[in-house]
Coordinates of C-alpha atoms in Angstrom, one line a residue:
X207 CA 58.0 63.0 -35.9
X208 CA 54.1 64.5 -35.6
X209 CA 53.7 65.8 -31.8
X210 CA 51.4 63.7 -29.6
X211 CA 48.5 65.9 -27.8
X212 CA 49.5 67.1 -23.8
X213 CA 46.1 65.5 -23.0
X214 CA 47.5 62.0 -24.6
X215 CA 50.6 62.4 -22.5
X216 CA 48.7 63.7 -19.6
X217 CA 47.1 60.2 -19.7
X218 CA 48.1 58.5 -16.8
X219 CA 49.2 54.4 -16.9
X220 CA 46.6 52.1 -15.4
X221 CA 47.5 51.2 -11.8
X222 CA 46.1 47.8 -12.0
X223 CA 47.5 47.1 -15.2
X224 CA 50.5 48.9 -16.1
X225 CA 52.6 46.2 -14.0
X226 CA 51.7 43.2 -16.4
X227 CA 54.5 42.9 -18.5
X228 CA 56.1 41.9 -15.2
X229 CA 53.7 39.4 -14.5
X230 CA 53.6 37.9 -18.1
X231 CA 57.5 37.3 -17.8
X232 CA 56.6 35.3 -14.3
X233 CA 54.3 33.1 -15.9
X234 CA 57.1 32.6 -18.9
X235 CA 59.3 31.3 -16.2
X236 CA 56.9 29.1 -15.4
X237 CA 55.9 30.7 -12.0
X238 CA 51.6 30.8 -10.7
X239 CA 50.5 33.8 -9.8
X240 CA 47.5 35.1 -7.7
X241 CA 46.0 38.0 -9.5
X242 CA 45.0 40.0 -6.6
X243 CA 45.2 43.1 -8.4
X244 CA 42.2 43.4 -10.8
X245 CA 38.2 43.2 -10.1
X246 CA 37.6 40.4 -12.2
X247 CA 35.3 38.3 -10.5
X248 CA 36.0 34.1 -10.7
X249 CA 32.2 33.5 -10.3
X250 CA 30.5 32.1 -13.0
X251 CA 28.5 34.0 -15.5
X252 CA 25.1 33.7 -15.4
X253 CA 24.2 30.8 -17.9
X254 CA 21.4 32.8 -18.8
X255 CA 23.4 34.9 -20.4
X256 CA 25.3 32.9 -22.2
X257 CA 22.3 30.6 -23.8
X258 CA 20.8 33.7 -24.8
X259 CA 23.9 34.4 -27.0
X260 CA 24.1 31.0 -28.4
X261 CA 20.4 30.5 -28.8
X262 CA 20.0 33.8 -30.4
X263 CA 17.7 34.0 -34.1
X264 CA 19.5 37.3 -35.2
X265 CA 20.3 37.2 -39.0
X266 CA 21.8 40.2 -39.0
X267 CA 23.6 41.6 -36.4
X268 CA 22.6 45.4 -36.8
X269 CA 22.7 48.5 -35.0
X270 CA 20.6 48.6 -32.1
X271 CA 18.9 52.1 -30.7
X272 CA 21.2 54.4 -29.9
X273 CA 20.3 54.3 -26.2
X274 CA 19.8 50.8 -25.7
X275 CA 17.2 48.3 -26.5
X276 CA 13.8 49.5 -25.2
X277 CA 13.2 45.6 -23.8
X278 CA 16.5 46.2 -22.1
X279 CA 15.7 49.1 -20.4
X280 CA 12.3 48.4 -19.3
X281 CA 14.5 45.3 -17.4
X282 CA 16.9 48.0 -15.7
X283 CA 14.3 49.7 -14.7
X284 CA 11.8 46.8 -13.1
X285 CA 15.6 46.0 -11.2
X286 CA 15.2 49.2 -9.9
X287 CA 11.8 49.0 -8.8
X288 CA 12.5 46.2 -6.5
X289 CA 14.7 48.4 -4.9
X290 CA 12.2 51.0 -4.6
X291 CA 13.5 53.1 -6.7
X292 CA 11.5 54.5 -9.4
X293 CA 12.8 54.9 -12.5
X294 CA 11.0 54.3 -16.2
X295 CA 13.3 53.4 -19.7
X296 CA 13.3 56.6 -20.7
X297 CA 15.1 57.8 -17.7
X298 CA 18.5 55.2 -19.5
X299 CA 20.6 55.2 -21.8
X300 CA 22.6 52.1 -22.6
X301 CA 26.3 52.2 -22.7
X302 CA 29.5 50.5 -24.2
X303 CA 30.6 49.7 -20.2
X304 CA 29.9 51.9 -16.7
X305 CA 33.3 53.9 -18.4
X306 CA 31.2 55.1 -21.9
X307 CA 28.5 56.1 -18.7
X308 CA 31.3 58.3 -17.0
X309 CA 32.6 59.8 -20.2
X310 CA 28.9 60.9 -21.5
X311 CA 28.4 62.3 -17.9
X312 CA 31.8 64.2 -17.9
X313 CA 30.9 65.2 -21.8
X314 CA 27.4 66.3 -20.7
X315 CA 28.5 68.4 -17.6
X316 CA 31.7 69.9 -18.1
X317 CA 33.9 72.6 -20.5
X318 CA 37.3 73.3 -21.0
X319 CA 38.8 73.7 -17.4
X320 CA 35.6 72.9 -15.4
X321 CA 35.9 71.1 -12.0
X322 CA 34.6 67.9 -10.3
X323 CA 35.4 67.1 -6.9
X324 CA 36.1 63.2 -5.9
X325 CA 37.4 62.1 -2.0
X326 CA 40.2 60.4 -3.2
X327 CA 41.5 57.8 -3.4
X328 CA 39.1 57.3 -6.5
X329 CA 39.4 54.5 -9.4
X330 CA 42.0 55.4 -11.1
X331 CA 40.1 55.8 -14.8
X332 CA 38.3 58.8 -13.2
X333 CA 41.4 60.5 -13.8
X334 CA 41.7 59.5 -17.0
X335 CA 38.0 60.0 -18.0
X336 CA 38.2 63.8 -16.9
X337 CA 41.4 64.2 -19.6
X338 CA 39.6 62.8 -22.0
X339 CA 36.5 65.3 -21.0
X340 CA 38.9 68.2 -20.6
X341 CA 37.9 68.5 -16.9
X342 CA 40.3 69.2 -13.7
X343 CA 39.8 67.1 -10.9
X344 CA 39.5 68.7 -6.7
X345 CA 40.3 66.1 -4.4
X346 CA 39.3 65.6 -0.8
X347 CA 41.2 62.7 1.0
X348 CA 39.8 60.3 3.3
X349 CA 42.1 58.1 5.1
X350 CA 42.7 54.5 6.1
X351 CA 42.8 55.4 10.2
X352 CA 38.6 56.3 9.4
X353 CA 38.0 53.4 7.0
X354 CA 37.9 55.5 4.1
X355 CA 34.4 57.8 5.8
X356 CA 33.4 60.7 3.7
X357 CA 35.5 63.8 5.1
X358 CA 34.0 66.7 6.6
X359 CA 32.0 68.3 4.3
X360 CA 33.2 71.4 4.9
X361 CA 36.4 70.6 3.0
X362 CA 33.9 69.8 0.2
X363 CA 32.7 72.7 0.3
X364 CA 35.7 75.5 0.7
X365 CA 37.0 73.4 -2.6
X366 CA 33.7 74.6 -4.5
X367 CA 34.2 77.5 -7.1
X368 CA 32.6 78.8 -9.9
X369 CA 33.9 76.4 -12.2
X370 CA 33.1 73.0 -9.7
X371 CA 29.9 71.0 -11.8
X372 CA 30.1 68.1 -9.4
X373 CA 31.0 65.5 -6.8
X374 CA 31.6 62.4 -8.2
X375 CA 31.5 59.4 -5.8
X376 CA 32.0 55.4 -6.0
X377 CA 29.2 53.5 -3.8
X378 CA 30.3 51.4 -2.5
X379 CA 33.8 52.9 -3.0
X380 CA 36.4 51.4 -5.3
X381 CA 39.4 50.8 -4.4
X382 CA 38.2 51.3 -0.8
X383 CA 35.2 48.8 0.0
X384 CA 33.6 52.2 1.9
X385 CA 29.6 52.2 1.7
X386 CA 28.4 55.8 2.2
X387 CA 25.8 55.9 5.2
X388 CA 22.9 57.6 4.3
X389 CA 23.5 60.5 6.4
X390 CA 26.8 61.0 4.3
X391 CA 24.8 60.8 1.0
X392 CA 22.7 63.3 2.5
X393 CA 25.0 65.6 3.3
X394 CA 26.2 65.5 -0.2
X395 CA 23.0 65.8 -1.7
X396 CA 22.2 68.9 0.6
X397 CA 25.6 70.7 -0.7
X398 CA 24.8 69.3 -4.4
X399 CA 21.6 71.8 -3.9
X400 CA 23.1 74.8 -2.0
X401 CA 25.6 75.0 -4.9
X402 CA 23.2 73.5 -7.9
X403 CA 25.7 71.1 -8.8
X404 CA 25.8 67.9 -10.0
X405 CA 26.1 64.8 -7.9
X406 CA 27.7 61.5 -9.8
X407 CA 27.3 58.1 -8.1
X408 CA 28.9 55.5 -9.9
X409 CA 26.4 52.5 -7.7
X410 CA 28.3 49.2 -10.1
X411 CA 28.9 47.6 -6.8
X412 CA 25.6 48.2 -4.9
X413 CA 24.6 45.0 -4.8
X414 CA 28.0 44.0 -2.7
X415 CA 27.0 45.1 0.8
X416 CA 27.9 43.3 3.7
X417 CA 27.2 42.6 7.5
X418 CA 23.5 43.9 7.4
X419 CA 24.5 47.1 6.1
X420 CA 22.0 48.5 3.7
X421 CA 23.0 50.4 -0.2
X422 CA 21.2 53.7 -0.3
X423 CA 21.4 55.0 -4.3
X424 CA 21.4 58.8 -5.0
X425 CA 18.5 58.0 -7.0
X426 CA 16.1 57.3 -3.6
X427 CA 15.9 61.5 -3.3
X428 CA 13.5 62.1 -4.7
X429 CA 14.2 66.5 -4.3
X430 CA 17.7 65.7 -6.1
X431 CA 15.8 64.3 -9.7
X432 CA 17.7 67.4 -11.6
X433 CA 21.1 67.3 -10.0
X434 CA 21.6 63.4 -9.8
X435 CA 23.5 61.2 -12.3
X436 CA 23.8 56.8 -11.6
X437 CA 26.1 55.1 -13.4
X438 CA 25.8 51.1 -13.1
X439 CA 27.0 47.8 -15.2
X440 CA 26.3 44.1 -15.9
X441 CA 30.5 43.6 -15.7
X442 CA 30.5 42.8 -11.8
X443 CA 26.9 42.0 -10.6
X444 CA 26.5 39.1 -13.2
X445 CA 30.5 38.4 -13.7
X446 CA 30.3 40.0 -17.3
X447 CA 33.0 42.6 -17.2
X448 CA 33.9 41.4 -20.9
X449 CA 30.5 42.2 -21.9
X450 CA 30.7 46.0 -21.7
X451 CA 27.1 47.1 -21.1
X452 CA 26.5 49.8 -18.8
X453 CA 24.2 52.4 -18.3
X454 CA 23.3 56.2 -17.3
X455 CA 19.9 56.8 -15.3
X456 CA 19.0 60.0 -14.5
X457 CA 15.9 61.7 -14.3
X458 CA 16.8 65.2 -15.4
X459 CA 15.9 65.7 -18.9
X460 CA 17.6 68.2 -20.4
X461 CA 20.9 65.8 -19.5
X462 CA 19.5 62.6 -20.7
X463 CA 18.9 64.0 -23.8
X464 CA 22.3 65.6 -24.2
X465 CA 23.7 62.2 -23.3
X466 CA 21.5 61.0 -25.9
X467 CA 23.6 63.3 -28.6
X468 CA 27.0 61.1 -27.2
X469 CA 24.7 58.0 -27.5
X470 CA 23.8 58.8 -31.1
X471 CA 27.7 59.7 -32.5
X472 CA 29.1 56.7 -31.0
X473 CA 25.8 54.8 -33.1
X474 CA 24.9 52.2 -30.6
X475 CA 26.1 49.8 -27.3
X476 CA 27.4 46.2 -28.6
X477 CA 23.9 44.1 -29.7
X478 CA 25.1 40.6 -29.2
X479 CA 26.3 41.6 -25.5
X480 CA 23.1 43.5 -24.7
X481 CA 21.0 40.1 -25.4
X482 CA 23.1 38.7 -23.2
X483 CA 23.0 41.3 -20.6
X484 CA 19.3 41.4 -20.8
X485 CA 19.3 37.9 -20.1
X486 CA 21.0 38.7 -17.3
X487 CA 18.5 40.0 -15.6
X488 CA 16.6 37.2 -15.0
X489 CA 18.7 35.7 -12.6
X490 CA 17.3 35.0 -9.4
X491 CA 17.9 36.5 -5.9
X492 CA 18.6 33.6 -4.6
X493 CA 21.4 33.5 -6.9
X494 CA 22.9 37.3 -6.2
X495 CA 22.3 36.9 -2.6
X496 CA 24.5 33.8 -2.8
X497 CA 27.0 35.3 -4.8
X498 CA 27.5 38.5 -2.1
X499 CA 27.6 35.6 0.3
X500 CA 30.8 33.8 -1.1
X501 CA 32.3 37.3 -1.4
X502 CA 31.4 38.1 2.4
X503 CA 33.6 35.0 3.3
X504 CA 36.1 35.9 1.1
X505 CA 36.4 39.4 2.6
X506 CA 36.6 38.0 6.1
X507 CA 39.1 35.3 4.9
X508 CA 41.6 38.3 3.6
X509 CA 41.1 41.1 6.5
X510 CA 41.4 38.4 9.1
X511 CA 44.7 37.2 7.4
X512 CA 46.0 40.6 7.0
X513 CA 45.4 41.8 10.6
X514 CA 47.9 39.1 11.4
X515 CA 50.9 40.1 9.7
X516 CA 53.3 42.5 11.3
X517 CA 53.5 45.7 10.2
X518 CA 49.8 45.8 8.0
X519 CA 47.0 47.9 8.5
X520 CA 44.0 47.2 6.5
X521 CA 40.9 49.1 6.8
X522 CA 37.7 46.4 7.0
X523 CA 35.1 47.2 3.7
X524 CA 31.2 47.1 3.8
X525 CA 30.9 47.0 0.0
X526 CA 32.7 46.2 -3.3
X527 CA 35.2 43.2 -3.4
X528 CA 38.2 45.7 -2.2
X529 CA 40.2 46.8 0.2
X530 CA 43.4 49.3 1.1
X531 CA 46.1 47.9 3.1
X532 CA 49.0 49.8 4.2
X533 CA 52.3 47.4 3.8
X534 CA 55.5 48.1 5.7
X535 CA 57.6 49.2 2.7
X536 CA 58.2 52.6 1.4
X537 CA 57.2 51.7 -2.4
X538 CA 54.6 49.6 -2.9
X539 CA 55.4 49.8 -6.5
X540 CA 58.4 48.7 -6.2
X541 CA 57.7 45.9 -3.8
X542 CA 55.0 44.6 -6.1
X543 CA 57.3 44.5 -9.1
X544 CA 60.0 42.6 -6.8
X545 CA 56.9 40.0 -5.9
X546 CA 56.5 39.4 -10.0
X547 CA 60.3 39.0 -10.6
X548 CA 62.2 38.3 -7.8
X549 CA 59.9 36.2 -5.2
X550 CA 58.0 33.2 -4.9
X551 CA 57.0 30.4 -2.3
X552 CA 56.7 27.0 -4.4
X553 CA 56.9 28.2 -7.5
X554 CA 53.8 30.9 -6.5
X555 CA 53.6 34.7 -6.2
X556 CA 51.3 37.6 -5.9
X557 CA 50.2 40.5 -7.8
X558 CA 49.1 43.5 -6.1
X559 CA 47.5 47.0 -7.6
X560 CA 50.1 49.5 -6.0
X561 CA 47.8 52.2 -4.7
X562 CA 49.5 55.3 -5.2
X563 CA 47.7 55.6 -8.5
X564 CA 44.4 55.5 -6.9
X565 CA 45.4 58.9 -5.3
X566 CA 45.6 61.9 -7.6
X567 CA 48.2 63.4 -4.2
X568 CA 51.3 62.0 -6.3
X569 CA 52.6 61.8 -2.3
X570 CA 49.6 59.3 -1.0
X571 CA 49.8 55.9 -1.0
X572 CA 53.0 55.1 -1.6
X573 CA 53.2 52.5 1.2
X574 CA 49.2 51.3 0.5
X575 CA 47.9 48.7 -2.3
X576 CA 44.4 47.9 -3.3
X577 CA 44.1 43.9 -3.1
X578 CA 40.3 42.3 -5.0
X579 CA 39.3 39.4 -3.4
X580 CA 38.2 38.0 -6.1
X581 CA 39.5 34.8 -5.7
X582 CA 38.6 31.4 -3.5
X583 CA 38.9 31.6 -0.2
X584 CA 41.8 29.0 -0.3
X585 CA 43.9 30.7 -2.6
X586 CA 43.5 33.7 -0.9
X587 CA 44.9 32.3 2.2
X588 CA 48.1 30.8 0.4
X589 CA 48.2 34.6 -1.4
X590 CA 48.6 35.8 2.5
X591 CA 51.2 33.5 2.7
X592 CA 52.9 34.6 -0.1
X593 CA 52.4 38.5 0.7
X594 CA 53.7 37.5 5.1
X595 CA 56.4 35.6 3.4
X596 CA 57.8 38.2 0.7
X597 CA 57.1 41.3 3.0
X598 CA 59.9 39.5 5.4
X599 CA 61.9 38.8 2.8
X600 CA 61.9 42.1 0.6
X601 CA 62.4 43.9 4.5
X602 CA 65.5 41.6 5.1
X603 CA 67.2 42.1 2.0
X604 CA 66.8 46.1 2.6

């Protein structure tokens, strides 16, 4: 048969999804099952939203600008403003989900063989985005003992060669929940200079920030406009991960307009779904702040639960709707599977993201998972009881 291309083998298996077959046999035998492992939020989508779709006039649903609809833009970047942050439409480019955003980036900064560095773990499609781009991947590990903190920066730094474009961060981090301090943005900012490199930040979660702590955006230094690239999304702010609208921002403008060249062969971002993401943005604070709350009590519903079973160590997020727990097996993978077909407490079992795929170290986090607490705060607690209940009984059988 015709050979398949190393980069399509290279390509590696989604660590939140590649363990669904398992789960779609559980719920043929008739079993529930907690979805713990995927960032799909169960709060509502704005209704906004949603009327704007059904109470569109379109008569024909044609391409849009390549970069987005200007009205669209101009509402990104009034968001922005509120956050004093100054940014103007042109500074945007609208995008089929925050992943066309990363791939454009990559596509814009990289050649064959060039080099980003990421502090693992990272989101897993990282990896996958720099295969597709053709671009090798440096990692730097942080670790669950320091709650996922930037490492020193000096590791950044003996990793950078002359092939190293840029540091690509997640703030706040998935799968990690860390929010970078602003003296750790800083420090990467000063090192994105020294070098004249690029520095990513892919800010989807910003608005998820918890216990007082405060979201500082790459895009608030204002000496960084030529090396700094923001990728954001409607999918987790609004609930609309199905919508796939996303968005670059950056204010260097030689790179917008080479972005604008990946804009224009890919034609345009979805039209229906950027009405609706538009729409979007007319929901109130109120609303978001209310949103982050339920998500606070959720966070403090899991970690509190966690802490209690023997054996677990979870590091405690300030951002995103994630966390890393360490689980006293050897495989999570393997344990996770075992959950799907082998284990459940009336009729109900779990589904965890094994970690290990997060990690681009094929020997890290083996023994970690990434759990989303995306669900109510009651069945999160009977997912604890599930995860107490099978850890005991997965150990016992060993």
């Amino acid at each position: 048969m015709p050979s398949i291309s190393k980069k399509g083998i290279q390509m590696p298996e989604s660590p939140i999804r590649k363990l669904a077959p398992y789960a779609e046999r559980a719920v043929d035998d008739g079993k529930q099952i907690f979805y713990l492992n995927i960032g799909q939020p169960d709060i509502k989508t704005p209704q906004l939203a949603l009327d704007a779709i059904r109470n569109h006039s379109l008569e024909v649903l044609s391409y849009s600008e390549s970069s987005g609809f200007k009205s669209f833009r101009d509402k990104i970047a009034s968001y922005y403003k509120t956050l004093d942050v100054d940014v103007v439409s042109d500074d945007i480019i609208i995008t089929t989900g925050g992943s066309e955003a990363l791939l454009f980036a990559m596509g814009c900064i990289g050649d064959i063989n060039d080099e980003i560095i990421i502090p693992e773990p990272f989101y897993a499609n990282y990896k996958s985005f720099a295969i597709q781009s053709n671009i090798n991947i440096r990692t730097i590990t942080s670790t669950i003992n320091d709650d996922f903190s930037l490492p020193d920066i000096k590791e950044f730094e003996r990793c950078i060669t002359s092939k190293t474009k840029a540091i690509l961060i997640c703030n706040p981090g998935n799968p990690t929940g860390h929010l970078y301090s602003r003296e750790e943005i800083n420090q990467l900012a000063e090192l994105a200079k020294k070098y004249d490199l690029f520095l990513i930040a892919d800010e989807v979660y910003r608005d998820f920030v918890y216990d007082d702590s405060r979201h500082y955006s790459v895009l608030e230094l204002n000496d960084m406009n030529e090396h700094t690239i923001v990728i954001d999304s409607v999918s987790k702010r609004y609930s609309m991960c199905g919508a796939r609208i996303g968005w670059l921002i950056s204010r260097n403008k030689t790179l917008l307009a080479t972005a604008s060249k990946f804009a224009q062969a890919r034609l345009s971002p979805p039209t229906l779904a950027q009405i609706a993401a538009e729409a979007a943005f007319d929901t109130s604070i109120a609303d978001t702040k209310e949103t982050v709350a339920k998500y606070k009590k959720r966070r403090d519903t899991l970690i509190q639960g966690l802490e209690q079973i023997d054996g677990v160590i979870v590091s405690k997020p300030k951002g995103a709707f994630y966390c890393i727990a360490e689980l006293p097996v050897d495989n999570t993978e393997d344990f996770t599977r075992w959950l799907l077909e082998h284990f459940s407490v009336n009729n109900q079992t779990v589904m965890l993201a094994p970690a290990a795929g997060f990690y681009a170290n094929e020997k890290l986090g083996k023994k970690q998972v990434r759990i989303a607490y995306v669900l109510n705060r009651r069945d999160l607690l009977q997912s604890i009881h599930i995860l107490r209940l099978g850890l005991q009984a997965y150990n016992t059988k060993k």
